[in-house]
Amino acid sequence: MAGILVILTSAAAASEARVTLIVPPFGGQGGLGPNVATLLNLQVWQTLRKRSPDEPARAFGHGLVQSVPGPGPADHEAAAQRALDNNPSAQLVLWGQVLHFGDGVVVQAYLTLPSYPKGRREPAQVWHELWRRGAREHVFDLDIPSRHYTFTPIVLAEDIVKRYTDIEGLQVFDKAVGGKLKGVVDHEMTALSLGGDAVQVRSGKVTGWLLLPQLSSARTEVVDFTGGVVRILRTDWQGAYELFQTVVENPHTTASLRVDALLFQALARAHQRRNGEHELDEALRRNPLSRTVAAYAMMDQAAALARHPGGDDAAAHVGRLRTLVEQYAYLFPKEDGFLAEVIALLGEYG
């Protein structure tokens, strides 16, 4: 099971942009780690979609969720290196450990987004705004909130531990519900289609349905948050907003992860040419000492000014932006380029 390859795609034209998540086998004793990684792999793949029902003519490019051989990484740096070694174009790595505590089993999952080589710019990963009026121009860029994430530990449901400790747990049936056993997953499988809590797969000579149970009795944020980031990178703005909303509303989400989910929601709103002030006010309330949160709030107002550079709307955004600078400028290091650009923009309005 340690060497299983899971190829999961949301197909589009081969020439379109590809977003790739790789999932190495989770570490830990007892053989459960690779199967947990496979289940998370499949559940994240379920969040991919080719198009939004609101924009059926617009495709979101090519999405790939791919497993890689073990052993799993031990830290974020090793996870980034794993991406470089296995798929240099991969944008995300979902990895972790399966730990035994007493009679229970816990999964600790992490998400790593490797930094791109210098000179390679991914527009979907950077919040880019251009303010221009006449010959005057101001350029603003922000990276995604973080490239290293730690999720709330998952306490595995008892039936998961019993049924998925070895390759026999990955059984393939002839139907999504109430089917008969056709075989088991080989060293490689390709996901074909979805069917509720099951996914149709092809593995070796067997094609059938693999059941996808919930890993825990409580909904975890691992799949929703990871799927939300994938949607951001695929420019599926409304879909990303919706997945991050489930993260925000999940009572088990950690405080820091909830704040970053709000920032991603504001980023999605901006790309829909909408204001994310509500989400950013909530993020500031939850973490008023974060330079990243303050920068996102300022960026939101700069984006609004780019859309409405004059009139009453502009005056309101300028006032809001001045207040943000007055309240949070102390969080930025001296000669911070982003803050300097914000102050220069305010200078255009006297």
C-alpha positions in Angstrom: 0.0 0.0 0.0 2.9 2.3 0.6 3.5 2.5 -3.2 0.0 3.1 -4.4 -0.5 5.8 -7.0 -3.8 7.6 -7.1 -4.4 9.7 -10.2 -7.3 12.1 -9.7 -8.2 14.8 -12.2 -10.8 17.4 -13.0 -10.2 17.4 -16.7 -10.0 20.4 -19.0 -8.1 21.3 -22.1 -4.5 20.2 -21.9 -3.3 23.7 -22.7 -5.1 25.2 -19.7 -3.4 25.8 -16.4 -2.9 22.9 -14.0 -3.2 22.9 -10.3 -1.6 19.9 -8.6 -1.9 18.6 -5.0 0.3 15.8 -4.0 -0.4 13.5 -1.1 2.4 11.3 0.2 1.7 8.4 2.5 1.1 9.6 6.1 3.8 8.5 8.5 3.2 6.3 11.6 3.2 2.7 12.7 0.6 0.0 12.0 0.1 0.5 8.3 -2.8 2.9 8.6 -1.0 6.0 7.3 -1.0 5.2 3.6 -4.7 4.4 3.7 -5.6 7.6 5.6 -3.7 9.5 3.0 -5.6 7.8 0.2 -9.0 8.5 1.7 -8.1 12.2 2.2 -6.7 12.2 -1.3 -10.1 11.0 -2.7 -12.1 13.3 -0.4 -10.2 16.4 -1.6 -10.6 15.3 -5.2 -14.4 15.3 -4.6 -14.2 19.1 -4.0 -12.8 19.7 -7.5 -15.2 20.9 -10.2 -14.8 21.7 -13.8 -17.3 24.6 -13.9 -19.6 26.6 -11.6 -23.3 26.1 -12.2 -23.5 29.9 -12.3 -20.8 30.1 -15.1 -21.2 27.0 -17.2 -19.2 28.4 -20.1 -16.1 29.1 -17.9 -13.8 26.2 -17.1 -11.4 26.2 -14.1 -8.4 24.6 -15.8 -6.9 21.2 -15.0 -6.9 19.9 -11.4 -4.8 17.0 -10.3 -4.7 15.2 -6.9 -1.8 12.8 -7.0 -0.3 10.4 -4.4 3.5 9.9 -4.3 5.6 7.0 -2.9 6.7 7.2 0.8 8.1 7.7 3.3 6.1 10.8 4.2 7.8 14.1 5.0 8.6 15.0 8.6 8.2 18.8 8.3 7.1 21.6 5.9 10.6 21.9 4.4 10.7 18.2 3.6 7.2 18.4 2.2 8.3 21.2 -0.2 11.3 19.2 -1.2 9.0 16.2 -1.9 7.0 18.3 -4.3 10.2 19.4 -6.0 11.4 15.8 -6.3 8.1 14.3 -7.5 6.4 17.1 -9.4 8.2 20.4 -9.6 5.0 22.1 -10.7 2.9 21.0 -7.8 1.4 23.9 -5.8 0.3 22.0 -2.6 1.4 19.0 -0.5 -1.0 17.4 2.0 0.9 15.2 4.5 0.9 14.1 8.1 1.3 11.5 10.8 -1.0 8.8 12.2 -0.4 8.5 15.9 -1.6 6.0 18.5 -2.7 7.4 21.9 -3.8 4.7 24.3 -6.6 2.8 22.6 -7.2 5.5 20.1 -5.7 6.6 16.8 -5.2 10.3 15.8 -4.3 11.9 12.5 -2.3 15.1 12.5 -2.4 16.6 9.0 -0.5 19.5 7.5 -0.7 21.5 4.2 2.4 22.9 2.6 2.4 25.4 -0.4 6.0 25.5 -1.7 7.3 28.9 -2.8 7.7 29.3 -6.5 11.2 29.8 -8.0 12.2 33.4 -8.4 10.8 34.9 -11.5 7.8 32.6 -11.8 4.6 34.4 -11.0 1.2 32.7 -10.5 -1.5 35.3 -10.8 -4.0 33.1 -8.9 -1.7 32.9 -5.9 -1.0 36.6 -5.7 -3.5 39.3 -5.0 -2.6 41.9 -7.6 -4.2 45.3 -7.9 -3.4 48.2 -10.2 -4.6 51.7 -9.4 -4.3 54.1 -12.3 -5.7 57.6 -13.0 -4.1 59.5 -15.9 -0.3 59.2 -15.7 -0.4 58.2 -12.0 -0.1 54.5 -11.2 0.2 52.4 -8.1 0.8 48.6 -8.0 -0.1 46.4 -5.1 0.8 42.7 -4.6 0.1 40.3 -1.7 0.9 36.7 -1.4 -1.5 34.1 0.0 -1.9 34.3 3.8 0.5 31.5 4.6 2.3 28.6 3.0 2.3 26.3 6.1 -0.9 25.1 7.8 -1.5 22.8 10.7 -4.9 21.2 11.1 -6.9 20.2 14.1 -6.0 16.5 14.9 -8.5 14.0 13.6 -9.6 11.3 16.1 -10.3 8.4 13.8 -13.7 6.7 14.0 -13.4 3.1 15.4 -14.7 1.5 12.2 -12.0 3.3 10.2 -9.3 1.8 12.3 -10.9 -1.7 12.0 -11.6 -1.6 8.3 -8.7 0.4 6.8 -5.6 -0.9 8.5 -4.4 -2.7 5.4 -5.0 -3.0 1.7 -8.2 -5.1 2.3 -9.8 -1.8 3.5 -9.7 -0.4 -0.1 -12.2 -2.8 -1.6 -13.9 -2.1 -5.0 -17.6 -2.9 -5.4 -19.8 -3.2 -8.5 -22.2 -0.5 -7.2 -21.9 2.7 -5.2 -24.6 1.5 -2.8 -25.3 -2.1 -1.9 -22.8 -3.6 -4.4 -20.9 -6.8 -4.4 -17.1 -7.0 -4.0 -15.2 -7.0 -7.3 -11.7 -6.8 -6.0 -9.2 -4.6 -4.3 -7.0 -1.6 -5.3 -3.8 -2.5 -7.0 -0.6 -0.4 -6.9 -2.3 2.3 -9.1 -5.8 3.6 -9.5 -7.5 6.3 -11.5 -10.7 8.0 -10.2 -13.4 8.2 -12.9 -16.5 9.7 -11.4 -18.3 10.6 -8.2 -21.4 9.0 -6.6 -22.4 10.4 -3.2 -20.0 8.9 -0.6 -18.3 6.7 -3.2 -16.0 7.2 -6.2 -15.7 5.1 -9.3 -12.2 3.9 -9.8 -10.1 1.8 -12.2 -7.3 -0.2 -10.7 -5.5 -2.8 -12.8 -8.2 -4.9 -14.5 -10.9 -3.9 -11.9 -13.3 -1.0 -12.4 -15.9 -0.3 -9.7 -16.8 1.8 -6.7 -14.7 2.6 -3.7 -16.6 3.7 -0.6 -15.4 6.9 1.1 -16.4 7.0 4.8 -15.9 10.0 7.0 -12.6 9.7 8.9 -14.1 11.0 12.0 -17.6 11.4 13.7 -17.0 15.2 13.7 -16.5 17.1 10.4 -12.9 18.2 10.1 -11.5 21.2 8.3 -8.8 19.4 6.5 -10.7 18.6 3.3 -12.7 21.8 3.2 -9.7 24.1 3.7 -7.4 22.2 1.3 -10.2 22.0 -1.3 -10.8 25.8 -0.8 -7.1 26.5 -1.5 -7.2 24.4 -4.6 -10.3 26.3 -5.8 -8.5 29.6 -5.2 -5.6 28.4 -7.3 -8.0 27.3 -10.1 -9.7 30.7 -9.9 -13.0 29.1 -8.8 -13.8 32.1 -6.7 -17.4 31.4 -5.6 -16.6 27.7 -5.0 -13.6 28.7 -2.8 -15.7 31.2 -0.9 -18.3 28.5 -0.1 -15.7 25.9 1.1 -14.0 28.4 3.3 -17.4 29.3 4.8 -17.7 25.7 6.0 -14.2 26.2 7.6 -15.3 29.4 9.3 -18.5 27.9 10.6 -16.8 24.6 11.8 -16.6 24.8 15.6 -13.5 22.6 15.5 -11.5 25.0 13.3 -8.5 26.5 15.1 -8.5 30.3 15.6 -5.6 30.9 13.2 -7.0 28.7 10.5 -10.4 30.5 10.8 -8.7 33.9 10.3 -6.9 32.7 7.1 -10.1 31.2 5.8 -11.6 34.7 6.2 -8.7 36.2 4.3 -9.1 33.7 1.5 -12.8 34.6 1.3 -11.9 38.3 1.0 -9.4 37.4 -1.8 -12.2 35.5 -3.6 -14.6 38.4 -3.2 -12.0 40.8 -4.7 -11.6 38.6 -7.8 -15.4 38.8 -8.1 -15.1 42.6 -8.0 -16.8 42.7 -4.7 -15.8 44.1 -1.3 -14.6 41.8 1.4 -14.9 44.3 4.3 -17.3 42.0 6.3 -14.8 39.1 6.3 -11.8 41.4 7.0 -13.5 43.2 9.9 -14.1 39.8 11.4 -10.5 38.7 10.8 -9.2 42.0 12.4 -11.5 41.4 15.4 -10.1 37.9 15.8 -6.4 38.8 15.2 -5.8 42.6 15.5 -2.0 42.1 15.8 -1.3 40.4 12.4 0.5 42.4 9.7 -1.0 40.0 7.2 -4.6 40.6 8.2 -4.0 44.4 8.3 -2.4 44.2 4.8 -5.4 42.3 3.4 -7.8 44.9 4.9 -5.8 47.7 3.3 -5.6 45.8 0.0 -9.4 45.4 0.0 -9.8 49.1 0.1 -7.1 49.7 -2.5 -9.0 47.2 -4.8 -12.2 49.1 -4.2 -10.5 52.3 -5.1 -9.2 50.7 -8.3 -12.8 49.9 -9.2 -14.2 53.2 -8.1 -11.4 55.8 -8.2 -13.8 58.8 -7.8 -17.1 60.0 -6.3 -18.7 59.3 -3.0 -17.7 55.6 -3.0 -14.1 56.6 -3.4 -14.3 59.0 -0.5 -15.7 56.3 1.8 -12.9 53.9 0.8 -10.2 56.6 1.3 -11.6 57.3 4.8 -11.6 53.6 5.6 -8.0 53.2 4.3 -6.7 56.1 6.3 -8.2 54.7 9.4 -6.6 51.3 8.8 -3.2 53.0 8.3 -3.6 55.0 11.4 -4.5 51.9 13.5 -2.2 49.3 12.1 0.8 50.9 10.5 2.9 50.0 13.6 2.6 46.3 12.6 4.6 46.9 9.5 8.4 46.9 9.5 10.2 50.2 8.6 10.3 50.9 4.9 7.7 48.2 4.2 7.1 48.5 0.5 3.4 47.6 0.6 2.6 50.1 3.3 4.6 52.8 1.5 2.5 52.2 -1.7 -0.7 52.5 0.4 0.5 55.8 1.9 1.4 57.0 -1.6 -2.0 56.1 -2.9 -3.6 58.1 0.0 -1.5 61.0 -1.1 -3.3 61.1 -4.4 -6.5 62.1 -2.5 -4.9 64.9 -0.5 
